[in-house]
Tab-separated table of C-alpha atoms in Angstrom:
chain	number	residue	atom	x	y	z
Q	1	UNK	CA	4.888	-26.562	-16.619
Q	2	UNK	CA	1.703	-24.479	-16.606
Q	3	UNK	CA	-0.775	-23.758	-19.426
Q	4	UNK	CA	1.327	-20.774	-20.565
Q	5	UNK	CA	4.462	-22.867	-20.969
Q	6	UNK	CA	6.136	-21.370	-17.897
Q	7	UNK	CA	8.233	-23.785	-15.858
Q	8	UNK	CA	7.807	-23.610	-12.073
Q	9	UNK	CA	10.462	-25.136	-9.814
Q	10	UNK	CA	10.044	-25.177	-6.051
Q	11	UNK	CA	12.975	-25.432	-3.657
Q	12	UNK	CA	14.112	-24.457	-0.173
Q	13	UNK	CA	14.852	-20.971	-1.562
Q	14	UNK	CA	11.431	-20.266	-3.065
Q	15	UNK	CA	9.973	-20.749	-6.551
Q	16	UNK	CA	11.933	-20.132	-9.720
Q	17	UNK	CA	9.757	-19.332	-12.754
Q	18	UNK	CA	11.399	-19.808	-16.160
Q	19	UNK	CA	10.093	-18.729	-19.566
Q	20	UNK	CA	11.737	-20.866	-22.261
Q	21	UNK	CA	10.704	-18.469	-25.042
Q	22	UNK	CA	12.352	-15.342	-23.651
Q	23	UNK	CA	14.817	-16.791	-21.166
Q	24	UNK	CA	13.308	-14.723	-18.340
Q	25	UNK	CA	13.929	-16.254	-14.923
Q	26	UNK	CA	12.188	-14.939	-11.792
Q	27	UNK	CA	12.660	-15.991	-8.165
Q	28	UNK	CA	9.648	-15.671	-5.862
Q	29	UNK	CA	10.269	-15.967	-2.122
Q	30	UNK	CA	9.508	-14.265	1.193
Q	31	UNK	CA	10.416	-10.915	-0.338
Q	32	UNK	CA	7.596	-11.517	-2.812
Q	33	UNK	CA	5.103	-12.257	-0.020
Q	34	UNK	CA	5.542	-15.967	0.803
Q	35	UNK	CA	5.210	-17.211	4.391
Q	36	UNK	CA	8.552	-18.987	4.398
Q	37	UNK	CA	10.950	-19.764	1.552
Q	38	UNK	CA	10.808	-23.555	1.639
Q	39	UNK	CA	8.335	-24.745	-1.024
Q	40	UNK	CA	6.676	-28.126	-0.416
Q	41	UNK	CA	3.963	-28.237	-3.125
Q	42	UNK	CA	2.813	-26.590	-6.374
Q	43	UNK	CA	-0.281	-26.802	-8.575
Q	44	UNK	CA	-2.249	-24.843	-11.179
Q	45	UNK	CA	-5.974	-24.139	-10.935
Q	46	UNK	CA	-8.606	-23.855	-13.679
Q	47	UNK	CA	-8.173	-20.070	-13.836
Q	48	UNK	CA	-4.519	-20.506	-14.735
Q	49	UNK	CA	-3.207	-19.150	-11.435
Q	50	UNK	CA	-0.573	-21.040	-9.478
Q	51	UNK	CA	-0.858	-22.223	-5.889
Q	52	UNK	CA	2.366	-22.551	-3.910
Q	53	UNK	CA	2.542	-24.187	-0.497
Q	54	UNK	CA	5.465	-23.299	1.743
Q	55	UNK	CA	6.202	-24.818	5.110
Q	56	UNK	CA	3.921	-22.343	6.932
Q	57	UNK	CA	1.589	-20.815	4.340
Q	58	UNK	CA	-0.277	-21.012	1.045
Q	59	UNK	CA	0.230	-18.454	-1.744
Q	60	UNK	CA	-1.775	-17.748	-4.875
Q	61	UNK	CA	0.254	-16.353	-7.795
Q	62	UNK	CA	-1.273	-14.581	-10.785
Q	63	UNK	CA	1.138	-14.332	-13.756
Q	64	UNK	CA	0.687	-11.388	-16.117
Q	65	UNK	CA	2.670	-10.558	-19.240
Q	66	UNK	CA	3.182	-6.983	-20.428
Q	67	UNK	CA	5.450	-6.073	-23.337
Q	68	UNK	CA	6.949	-9.576	-23.242
Q	69	UNK	CA	7.887	-9.382	-19.553
Q	70	UNK	CA	6.234	-11.541	-16.899
Q	71	UNK	CA	5.135	-10.058	-13.578
Q	72	UNK	CA	3.659	-12.022	-10.681
Q	73	UNK	CA	1.060	-10.827	-8.157
Q	74	UNK	CA	1.324	-12.810	-4.908
Q	75	UNK	CA	-1.425	-13.176	-2.308
Q	76	UNK	CA	-0.569	-15.288	0.748
Q	77	UNK	CA	-2.602	-16.949	3.500
Q	78	UNK	CA	-1.630	-18.569	6.813
Q	79	UNK	CA	-3.108	-19.539	10.181
Q	80	UNK	CA	-4.462	-15.997	10.726
Q	81	UNK	CA	-6.753	-16.675	7.754
Q	82	UNK	CA	-8.002	-19.957	9.241
Q	83	UNK	CA	-5.405	-22.391	7.891
Q	84	UNK	CA	-3.486	-24.764	10.111
Q	85	UNK	CA	-0.191	-23.326	11.401
Q	86	UNK	CA	1.865	-25.944	9.581
Q	87	UNK	CA	4.254	-27.246	8.669
Q	88	UNK	CA	2.568	-28.557	5.527
Q	89	UNK	CA	3.463	-31.899	3.967
Q	90	UNK	CA	5.584	-32.479	0.876
Q	91	UNK	CA	3.528	-32.725	-2.359
Q	92	UNK	CA	0.258	-32.931	-0.366
Q	93	UNK	CA	-1.833	-30.790	-2.714
Q	94	UNK	CA	-4.827	-31.396	-4.985
Q	95	UNK	CA	-7.078	-29.110	-7.020
Q	96	UNK	CA	-10.586	-30.441	-7.722
Q	97	UNK	CA	-12.811	-29.704	-10.718
Q	98	UNK	CA	-15.256	-27.954	-8.389
Q	99	UNK	CA	-12.638	-25.338	-7.526
Q	100	UNK	CA	-11.568	-26.721	-4.165
Q	101	UNK	CA	-7.876	-26.665	-3.207
Q	102	UNK	CA	-6.847	-29.408	-0.762
Q	103	UNK	CA	-3.615	-28.979	1.171
Q	104	UNK	CA	-2.306	-31.506	3.696
Q	105	UNK	CA	-0.303	-30.704	6.795
Q	106	UNK	CA	0.670	-32.204	10.109
Q	107	UNK	CA	-2.659	-31.055	11.641
Q	108	UNK	CA	-4.884	-32.480	8.912
Q	109	UNK	CA	-6.377	-31.238	5.641
Q	110	UNK	CA	-7.146	-27.633	4.707
Q	111	UNK	CA	-9.875	-27.104	2.082
Q	112	UNK	CA	-9.857	-23.735	0.307
Q	113	UNK	CA	-12.725	-22.604	-1.920
Q	114	UNK	CA	-10.744	-20.784	-4.637
Q	115	UNK	CA	-13.909	-19.594	-6.410
Q	116	UNK	CA	-14.958	-17.704	-3.308
Q	117	UNK	CA	-11.542	-16.093	-3.091
Q	118	UNK	CA	-11.712	-15.137	-6.753
Q	119	UNK	CA	-14.986	-13.291	-6.142
Q	120	UNK	CA	-13.584	-11.350	-3.182
Q	121	UNK	CA	-13.552	-7.546	-3.201
Q	122	UNK	CA	-15.895	-7.188	-6.199
Q	123	UNK	CA	-18.245	-4.903	-4.293
Q	124	UNK	CA	-15.868	-3.687	-1.607
Q	125	UNK	CA	-14.980	-0.029	-1.497
Q	126	UNK	CA	-12.067	1.493	0.445
Q	127	UNK	CA	-12.940	3.614	3.469
Q	128	UNK	CA	-10.732	6.260	5.092
Q	129	UNK	CA	-11.246	5.112	8.674
Q	130	UNK	CA	-8.744	7.104	10.727
Q	131	UNK	CA	-5.983	9.701	10.886
Q	132	UNK	CA	-2.727	9.635	12.835
Q	133	UNK	CA	-0.469	12.701	12.944
Q	134	UNK	CA	2.991	11.709	14.141
Q	135	UNK	CA	1.953	9.279	16.926
Q	136	UNK	CA	-1.354	10.910	17.872
Q	137	UNK	CA	-4.687	9.418	16.847
Q	138	UNK	CA	-6.906	12.289	15.691
Q	139	UNK	CA	-10.536	12.017	16.803
Q	140	UNK	CA	-13.423	13.974	15.328
Q	141	UNK	CA	-14.148	17.190	17.232
Q	142	UNK	CA	-11.061	16.897	19.463
Q	143	UNK	CA	-8.215	19.400	19.520
Q	144	UNK	CA	-4.718	18.553	18.386
Q	145	UNK	CA	-2.172	21.161	19.529
Q	146	UNK	CA	-4.915	23.741	19.859
Q	147	UNK	CA	-6.554	22.983	16.514
Q	148	UNK	CA	-9.563	20.814	15.616
Q	149	UNK	CA	-8.271	18.881	12.597
Q	150	UNK	CA	-11.409	16.807	11.987
Q	151	UNK	CA	-14.840	18.365	12.457
Q	152	UNK	CA	-16.384	14.966	11.636
Q	153	UNK	CA	-15.203	11.393	11.060
Q	154	UNK	CA	-12.646	11.038	8.279
Q	155	UNK	CA	-14.854	8.695	6.228
Q	156	UNK	CA	-17.417	11.526	6.005
Q	157	UNK	CA	-14.843	14.071	4.847
Q	158	UNK	CA	-14.167	15.002	1.245
Q	159	UNK	CA	-11.241	17.218	2.191
Q	160	UNK	CA	-8.509	17.065	4.830
Q	161	UNK	CA	-6.696	20.296	5.693
Q	162	UNK	CA	-3.434	20.069	7.650
Q	163	UNK	CA	-0.955	22.674	8.832
Q	164	UNK	CA	2.561	22.793	7.426
Q	165	UNK	CA	3.930	21.143	10.583
Q	166	UNK	CA	1.344	18.329	10.387
Q	167	UNK	CA	2.763	16.821	7.197
Q	168	UNK	CA	3.882	13.557	8.878
Q	169	UNK	CA	0.679	11.511	8.939
Q	170	UNK	CA	-0.972	8.105	8.447
Q	171	UNK	CA	-4.338	7.415	6.821
Q	172	UNK	CA	-5.899	4.272	8.306
Q	173	UNK	CA	-7.816	2.175	5.780
Q	174	UNK	CA	-10.825	-0.094	6.072
Q	175	UNK	CA	-13.535	-1.285	3.685
Q	176	UNK	CA	-17.302	-0.947	3.522
Q	177	UNK	CA	-17.775	-4.608	4.439
Q	178	UNK	CA	-17.189	-3.680	8.063
Q	179	UNK	CA	-13.467	-4.108	8.542
Q	180	UNK	CA	-10.170	-5.315	7.156
Q	181	UNK	CA	-9.580	-9.037	6.989
Q	182	UNK	CA	-6.048	-10.349	7.230
Q	183	UNK	CA	-4.521	-10.210	3.779
Q	184	UNK	CA	-6.742	-7.333	2.606
Q	185	UNK	CA	-4.697	-4.890	0.595
Q	186	UNK	CA	-5.286	-1.527	-0.979
Q	187	UNK	CA	-3.608	0.166	-3.912
Q	188	UNK	CA	-3.242	3.935	-3.930
Q	189	UNK	CA	-1.643	6.983	-5.494
Q	190	UNK	CA	-1.418	10.659	-4.546
Q	191	UNK	CA	-2.335	12.875	-7.487
Q	192	UNK	CA	-0.196	15.985	-7.581
Q	193	UNK	CA	2.698	14.208	-5.878
Q	194	UNK	CA	3.266	10.782	-7.438
Q	195	UNK	CA	1.097	9.095	-10.070
Q	196	UNK	CA	2.569	5.623	-9.400
Q	197	UNK	CA	0.149	3.109	-7.873
Q	198	UNK	CA	1.474	1.629	-4.604
Q	199	UNK	CA	0.165	-1.462	-2.763
Q	200	UNK	CA	-0.247	-1.462	1.006
Q	201	UNK	CA	1.207	-4.168	3.231
Q	202	UNK	CA	-1.415	-6.857	4.041
Q	203	UNK	CA	-0.380	-6.781	7.707
Q	204	UNK	CA	-0.435	-2.972	7.947
Q	205	UNK	CA	-2.885	-1.315	5.513
Q	206	UNK	CA	-2.054	2.240	6.639
Q	207	UNK	CA	-1.051	4.828	4.034
Q	208	UNK	CA	1.744	7.059	5.290
Q	209	UNK	CA	3.430	10.238	4.101
Q	210	UNK	CA	6.434	11.805	5.778
Q	211	UNK	CA	7.344	15.427	5.131
Q	212	UNK	CA	4.762	15.986	2.396
Q	213	UNK	CA	5.424	19.423	0.836
Q	214	UNK	CA	2.792	22.139	1.075
Q	215	UNK	CA	0.182	21.966	-1.678
Q	216	UNK	CA	-3.126	20.396	-2.692
Q	217	UNK	CA	-3.278	16.674	-3.489
Q	218	UNK	CA	-5.888	13.976	-4.104
Q	219	UNK	CA	-5.460	10.559	-2.498
Q	220	UNK	CA	-7.003	7.851	-4.727
Q	221	UNK	CA	-7.483	4.383	-3.211
Q	222	UNK	CA	-8.897	1.130	-4.613
Q	223	UNK	CA	-9.081	-2.442	-3.358
Q	224	UNK	CA	-6.271	-4.745	-4.524
Q	225	UNK	CA	-8.097	-7.918	-5.553
Q	226	UNK	CA	-6.954	-11.521	-5.216
Q	227	UNK	CA	-6.337	-11.810	-8.949
Q	228	UNK	CA	-3.766	-9.017	-8.794
Q	229	UNK	CA	-6.002	-6.367	-10.358
Q	230	UNK	CA	-7.493	-3.160	-8.984
Q	231	UNK	CA	-11.081	-2.960	-7.808
Q	232	UNK	CA	-13.606	-0.879	-9.720
Q	233	UNK	CA	-14.602	1.377	-6.822
Q	234	UNK	CA	-12.293	4.280	-6.024
Q	235	UNK	CA	-12.337	6.426	-2.886
Q	236	UNK	CA	-10.868	9.935	-3.114
Q	237	UNK	CA	-9.747	12.375	-0.443
Q	238	UNK	CA	-8.443	15.877	-1.116
Q	239	UNK	CA	-5.473	16.654	1.140
Q	240	UNK	CA	-4.306	20.235	1.633
Q	241	UNK	CA	-0.947	20.834	3.336
Q	242	UNK	CA	-0.551	24.408	4.525
Q	243	UNK	CA	2.561	26.519	4.099
Q	244	UNK	CA	4.988	26.362	7.058
Q	245	UNK	CA	5.211	29.594	9.083
Q	246	UNK	CA	8.781	30.179	7.939
Q	247	UNK	CA	7.596	30.199	4.305
Q	248	UNK	CA	4.442	32.273	4.811
Q	249	UNK	CA	3.987	35.728	3.231
Q	250	UNK	CA	4.450	37.566	6.523
Q	251	UNK	CA	7.641	35.592	7.222
Q	252	UNK	CA	9.028	36.715	3.845
Q	253	UNK	CA	8.182	40.324	4.727
Q	254	UNK	CA	10.164	39.939	7.943
Q	255	UNK	CA	13.072	38.404	6.019
Q	256	UNK	CA	13.027	41.353	3.571
Q	257	UNK	CA	12.910	43.892	6.396
Q	258	UNK	CA	15.799	42.187	8.182
Q	259	UNK	CA	17.806	42.033	4.975
Q	260	UNK	CA	17.077	45.711	4.278
Q	261	UNK	CA	18.134	46.628	7.816
Q	262	UNK	CA	21.389	44.706	7.504
Q	263	UNK	CA	22.167	46.331	4.137
Q	264	UNK	CA	21.354	49.763	5.587
Q	265	UNK	CA	23.730	49.239	8.523
Q	266	UNK	CA	26.502	48.012	6.232
Q	267	UNK	CA	26.044	50.990	3.912
Q	268	UNK	CA	25.806	53.430	6.836
Q	269	UNK	CA	29.088	52.176	8.334
Q	270	UNK	CA	30.829	52.286	4.974
Q	271	UNK	CA	29.734	55.913	4.470
Q	272	UNK	CA	31.175	57.092	7.818
Q	273	UNK	CA	34.376	55.082	7.439
Q	274	UNK	CA	35.343	57.031	4.271
C-alpha cells in the first residue's frame, strides 16, 4: 500500500491498482507501456511515484487523481537505456534515502538515479527536425514532384504550406539537447483540427496525419516529462493544406459549365421531341 492508500498487486499479468475508498480497480500491463507483463518487484520512492520491475524492464508510474478518478502515467526503461537486458530477480529492489533505485538481475545490479530522471526535460524544447510526405523525406531546397516544399530546414520554418495532395505526412521530432534519447516522448495537438493532447510513442516520436482536410492549422508540441506532466516550452508550426484541384474555384466553374451544357442538351432534345 502506498502513501495515498492505493493497493498495488503485481502478478504475471501486470499490476492491479485498487482504491479502497472508491472501489476503482486499474490493470497496468504492456498495453500501458510495460516491457513485459510479468511483475517481479514493486516499491515507492520519496516523491510518491511507484517503481515496477518486470522481467525485462523497469517502469516508473505517476498516479494522478482528477474528479475522484485515478490515472497513471507510465514511463519505461530497458537495456536500450543502459539497463541490463534481464531477466530481473524476484523482489530484488531497494530505494535509498539518497534517491537511488537498486534493481537486481541475473547480470548484476542496476543503480538508477531517480532524482536525475525527475529533473529531465526541464529545459528541453521540442524541435521540428524533418518532414516526410508519404514515404519521401523532404530536404530543404529540393523538389518534390516539381515543387520545392521547404525553402529552408523545417526547424527554421514558422509555416509549412502543402498542396491538397500532400496531406499524408509525418513531422519528425527532436529536442534542443541535440537528439532524442530512447524513451523521450512528446505531447501535441493540432489547433483547428483537434484540441485533444496526444502523446507520441517513445520508440517512434513522429507526428503523423493522414488525409488532413484543406485549411490552416497550428501544431503545438511540448515535451512529455518523466513525472507525467507537460513541459513548459511549446513549439508551434502553422500548417496550411491547400485545396485539392477538384475542389478549386476553376474546377467548380468547369462543373457548372458541364452541368449547364447537360441541362441545355436535355432541354433542347425535349423541345424538338414535342
